[in-house]
């Protein structure tokens, strides 16, 4: 349950960060009121979210079957292109 809440909060934070970066008017308002938080997100959000995503992806029970499916699909494509 704690991991679910953590992922939800991080996802919400990433969504607000995306809004901050891509909505021009929100950028000015956010910078004026939340400058320290904006600086923190600018420095740390991308790296930490990528680490979290890679951790969750590798710990998932679906990781092995998905990787096997991608590998077999790539072998199929290679054999098909070699035959053509």
Tab-separated table of N, CA, C and O in Angstrom, residues 10-69:
chain	number	residue	atom	x	y	z
A	10	UNK	N	4.265	10.527	-6.648
A	10	UNK	CA	5.299	10.855	-7.633
A	10	UNK	C	4.701	11.095	-9.011
A	10	UNK	O	5.150	11.981	-9.742
A	11	UNK	N	3.689	10.323	-9.363
A	11	UNK	CA	3.027	10.515	-10.648
A	11	UNK	C	2.323	11.867	-10.702
A	11	UNK	O	2.390	12.578	-11.707
A	12	UNK	N	1.662	12.232	-9.615
A	12	UNK	CA	1.003	13.533	-9.551
A	12	UNK	C	2.038	14.659	-9.626
A	12	UNK	O	1.841	15.645	-10.338
A	13	UNK	N	3.158	14.497	-8.929
A	13	UNK	CA	4.219	15.496	-8.969
A	13	UNK	C	4.791	15.626	-10.378
A	13	UNK	O	5.035	16.733	-10.859
A	14	UNK	N	4.980	14.501	-11.048
A	14	UNK	CA	5.483	14.539	-12.423
A	14	UNK	C	4.491	15.227	-13.352
A	14	UNK	O	4.885	15.962	-14.265
A	15	UNK	N	3.198	15.021	-13.120
A	15	UNK	CA	2.181	15.693	-13.924
A	15	UNK	C	2.212	17.196	-13.746
A	15	UNK	O	2.130	17.961	-14.716
A	16	UNK	N	2.340	17.648	-12.495
A	16	UNK	CA	2.451	19.083	-12.248
A	16	UNK	C	3.731	19.650	-12.842
A	16	UNK	O	3.752	20.764	-13.355
A	17	UNK	N	4.798	18.880	-12.777
A	17	UNK	CA	6.058	19.324	-13.370
A	17	UNK	C	5.909	19.469	-14.884
A	17	UNK	O	6.398	20.427	-15.482
A	18	UNK	N	5.203	18.535	-15.511
A	18	UNK	CA	4.963	18.614	-16.948
A	18	UNK	C	4.143	19.856	-17.286
A	18	UNK	O	4.434	20.554	-18.256
A	19	UNK	N	3.118	20.135	-16.485
A	19	UNK	CA	2.351	21.367	-16.690
A	19	UNK	C	3.233	22.594	-16.542
A	19	UNK	O	3.155	23.542	-17.337
A	20	UNK	N	4.067	22.585	-15.527
A	20	UNK	CA	4.975	23.707	-15.272
A	20	UNK	C	5.881	23.964	-16.475
A	20	UNK	O	6.133	25.106	-16.845
A	21	UNK	N	6.371	22.899	-17.092
A	21	UNK	CA	7.308	23.067	-18.202
A	21	UNK	C	6.626	23.434	-19.515
A	21	UNK	O	7.244	24.049	-20.375
A	22	UNK	N	5.346	23.068	-19.695
A	22	UNK	CA	4.727	23.218	-21.015
A	22	UNK	C	3.594	24.233	-21.103
A	22	UNK	O	3.122	24.506	-22.193
A	23	UNK	N	3.129	24.788	-19.995
A	23	UNK	CA	2.086	25.819	-20.030
A	23	UNK	C	2.757	27.150	-19.709
A	23	UNK	O	3.225	27.354	-18.591
A	24	UNK	N	2.803	28.067	-20.700
A	24	UNK	CA	3.583	29.299	-20.516
A	24	UNK	C	3.142	30.154	-19.324
A	24	UNK	O	3.964	30.629	-18.558
A	25	UNK	N	1.859	30.389	-19.127
A	25	UNK	CA	1.404	31.236	-18.031
A	25	UNK	C	1.632	30.601	-16.677
A	25	UNK	O	1.932	31.285	-15.696
A	26	UNK	N	1.500	29.296	-16.607
A	26	UNK	CA	1.699	28.591	-15.350
A	26	UNK	C	3.152	28.648	-14.910
A	26	UNK	O	3.441	28.676	-13.719
A	27	UNK	N	4.033	28.704	-15.858
A	27	UNK	CA	5.459	28.804	-15.554
A	27	UNK	C	5.744	30.055	-14.735
A	27	UNK	O	6.435	29.997	-13.718
A	28	UNK	N	5.200	31.191	-15.154
A	28	UNK	CA	5.448	32.450	-14.438
A	28	UNK	C	4.832	32.431	-13.039
A	28	UNK	O	5.463	32.858	-12.069
A	29	UNK	N	3.608	31.925	-12.916
A	29	UNK	CA	2.948	31.864	-11.614
A	29	UNK	C	3.693	30.918	-10.680
A	29	UNK	O	3.950	31.232	-9.519
A	30	UNK	N	4.044	29.770	-11.185
A	30	UNK	CA	4.746	28.775	-10.373
A	30	UNK	C	6.102	29.295	-9.922
A	30	UNK	O	6.502	29.112	-8.785
A	31	UNK	N	6.809	29.967	-10.822
A	31	UNK	CA	8.121	30.493	-10.484
A	31	UNK	C	8.011	31.559	-9.395
A	31	UNK	O	8.834	31.609	-8.489
A	32	UNK	N	6.986	32.382	-9.465
A	32	UNK	CA	6.836	33.447	-8.479
A	32	UNK	C	6.531	32.900	-7.086
A	32	UNK	O	7.086	33.352	-6.094
A	33	UNK	N	5.653	31.911	-7.011
A	33	UNK	CA	5.206	31.433	-5.705
A	33	UNK	C	5.994	30.246	-5.159
A	33	UNK	O	6.116	30.084	-3.961
A	34	UNK	N	6.498	29.408	-6.036
A	34	UNK	CA	7.136	28.157	-5.594
A	34	UNK	C	8.540	28.012	-6.158
A	34	UNK	O	8.938	26.931	-6.583
A	35	UNK	N	9.309	29.065	-6.170
A	35	UNK	CA	10.651	29.042	-6.751
A	35	UNK	C	11.550	27.949	-6.155
A	35	UNK	O	12.196	27.217	-6.916
A	36	UNK	N	11.633	27.760	-4.835
A	36	UNK	CA	12.515	26.703	-4.310
A	36	UNK	C	12.083	25.302	-4.757
A	36	UNK	O	12.930	24.475	-5.112
A	37	UNK	N	10.783	25.043	-4.761
A	37	UNK	CA	10.299	23.738	-5.215
A	37	UNK	C	10.579	23.546	-6.695
A	37	UNK	O	10.966	22.463	-7.133
A	38	UNK	N	10.414	24.594	-7.475
A	38	UNK	CA	10.712	24.511	-8.910
A	38	UNK	C	12.175	24.217	-9.176
A	38	UNK	O	12.510	23.433	-10.054
A	39	UNK	N	13.043	24.849	-8.406
A	39	UNK	CA	14.478	24.579	-8.563
A	39	UNK	C	14.807	23.128	-8.209
A	39	UNK	O	15.595	22.473	-8.886
A	40	UNK	N	14.183	22.646	-7.122
A	40	UNK	CA	14.401	21.261	-6.714
A	40	UNK	C	13.941	20.298	-7.802
A	40	UNK	O	14.654	19.353	-8.153
A	41	UNK	N	12.742	20.531	-8.341
A	41	UNK	CA	12.225	19.651	-9.398
A	41	UNK	C	13.102	19.702	-10.640
A	41	UNK	O	13.325	18.684	-11.290
A	42	UNK	N	13.567	20.874	-10.951
A	42	UNK	CA	14.418	21.022	-12.130
A	42	UNK	C	15.686	20.177	-12.019
A	42	UNK	O	16.116	19.543	-12.963
A	43	UNK	N	16.268	20.143	-10.826
A	43	UNK	CA	17.521	19.407	-10.637
A	43	UNK	C	17.329	17.909	-10.464
A	43	UNK	O	18.138	17.120	-10.913
A	44	UNK	N	16.260	17.515	-9.768
A	44	UNK	CA	16.187	16.134	-9.308
A	44	UNK	C	15.079	15.271	-9.909
A	44	UNK	O	15.174	14.050	-9.837
A	45	UNK	N	14.052	15.870	-10.458
A	45	UNK	CA	12.881	15.083	-10.837
A	45	UNK	C	13.177	14.065	-11.934
A	45	UNK	O	12.783	12.899	-11.815
A	46	UNK	N	13.841	14.466	-12.963
A	46	UNK	CA	14.058	13.554	-14.089
A	46	UNK	C	14.879	12.338	-13.677
A	46	UNK	O	14.520	11.200	-14.006
A	47	UNK	N	15.939	12.549	-12.954
A	47	UNK	CA	16.790	11.428	-12.553
A	47	UNK	C	16.063	10.496	-11.592
A	47	UNK	O	16.103	9.277	-11.740
A	48	UNK	N	15.374	11.062	-10.616
A	48	UNK	CA	14.705	10.218	-9.630
A	48	UNK	C	13.531	9.463	-10.239
A	48	UNK	O	13.308	8.299	-9.900
A	49	UNK	N	12.791	10.095	-11.120
A	49	UNK	CA	11.675	9.390	-11.743
A	49	UNK	C	12.168	8.279	-12.665
A	49	UNK	O	11.558	7.221	-12.750
A	50	UNK	N	13.284	8.497	-13.345
A	50	UNK	CA	13.805	7.437	-14.203
A	50	UNK	C	14.311	6.262	-13.374
A	50	UNK	O	14.137	5.106	-13.752
A	51	UNK	N	14.924	6.545	-12.233
A	51	UNK	CA	15.371	5.470	-11.346
A	51	UNK	C	14.179	4.699	-10.806
A	51	UNK	O	14.171	3.464	-10.778
A	52	UNK	N	13.126	5.406	-10.387
A	52	UNK	CA	11.926	4.752	-9.879
A	52	UNK	C	11.268	3.905	-10.966
A	52	UNK	O	10.874	2.759	-10.715
A	53	UNK	N	11.177	4.443	-12.165
A	53	UNK	CA	10.550	3.690	-13.251
A	53	UNK	C	11.335	2.429	-13.577
A	53	UNK	O	10.755	1.357	-13.772
A	54	UNK	N	12.655	2.533	-13.617
A	54	UNK	CA	13.452	1.343	-13.920
A	54	UNK	C	13.348	0.320	-12.792
A	54	UNK	O	13.284	-0.881	-13.040
A	55	UNK	N	13.291	0.767	-11.545
A	55	UNK	CA	13.129	-0.155	-10.416
A	55	UNK	C	11.785	-0.870	-10.487
A	55	UNK	O	11.715	-2.091	-10.347
A	56	UNK	N	10.720	-0.119	-10.705
A	56	UNK	CA	9.395	-0.734	-10.772
A	56	UNK	C	9.283	-1.679	-11.961
A	56	UNK	O	8.639	-2.722	-11.877
A	57	UNK	N	9.915	-1.315	-13.086
A	57	UNK	CA	9.840	-2.167	-14.265
A	57	UNK	C	10.576	-3.481	-14.035
A	57	UNK	O	10.081	-4.543	-14.390
A	58	UNK	N	11.733	-3.432	-13.414
A	58	UNK	CA	12.492	-4.670	-13.209
A	58	UNK	C	11.914	-5.524	-12.093
A	58	UNK	O	12.104	-6.735	-12.092
A	59	UNK	N	11.212	-4.939	-11.135
A	59	UNK	CA	10.613	-5.710	-10.047
A	59	UNK	C	9.244	-6.270	-10.407
A	59	UNK	O	8.684	-7.059	-9.669
A	60	UNK	N	8.718	-5.879	-11.539
A	60	UNK	CA	7.395	-6.328	-11.950
A	60	UNK	C	7.419	-7.798	-12.359
A	60	UNK	O	8.387	-8.278	-12.955
A	61	UNK	N	6.342	-8.501	-12.056
A	61	UNK	CA	6.230	-9.902	-12.476
A	61	UNK	C	6.051	-10.015	-13.985
A	61	UNK	O	6.228	-11.081	-14.551
A	62	UNK	N	5.676	-8.933	-14.627
A	62	UNK	CA	5.481	-8.954	-16.074
A	62	UNK	C	6.782	-8.745	-16.839
A	62	UNK	O	6.827	-8.934	-18.042
A	63	UNK	N	7.852	-8.352	-16.164
A	63	UNK	CA	9.104	-8.020	-16.839
A	63	UNK	C	9.650	-9.192	-17.640
A	63	UNK	O	10.001	-9.042	-18.808
A	64	UNK	N	9.736	-10.367	-17.034
A	64	UNK	CA	10.278	-11.541	-17.717
A	64	UNK	C	9.471	-11.935	-18.945
A	64	UNK	O	10.026	-12.074	-20.045
A	65	UNK	N	8.149	-12.140	-18.811
A	65	UNK	CA	7.354	-12.496	-19.987
A	65	UNK	C	7.361	-11.431	-21.086
A	65	UNK	O	7.394	-11.759	-22.272
A	66	UNK	N	7.346	-10.160	-20.701
A	66	UNK	CA	7.375	-9.098	-21.715
A	66	UNK	C	8.703	-9.113	-22.448
A	66	UNK	O	8.749	-8.998	-23.679
A	67	UNK	N	9.799	-9.277	-21.717
A	67	UNK	CA	11.109	-9.341	-22.352
A	67	UNK	C	11.223	-10.556	-23.272
A	67	UNK	O	11.771	-10.461	-24.370
A	68	UNK	N	10.684	-11.695	-22.845
A	68	UNK	CA	10.694	-12.892	-23.692
A	68	UNK	C	9.859	-12.677	-24.951
A	68	UNK	O	10.248	-13.110	-26.048
A	69	UNK	N	8.728	-11.999	-24.823
A	69	UNK	CA	7.874	-11.729	-25.985
A	69	UNK	C	8.576	-10.780	-26.961
A	69	UNK	O	8.522	-10.992	-28.171
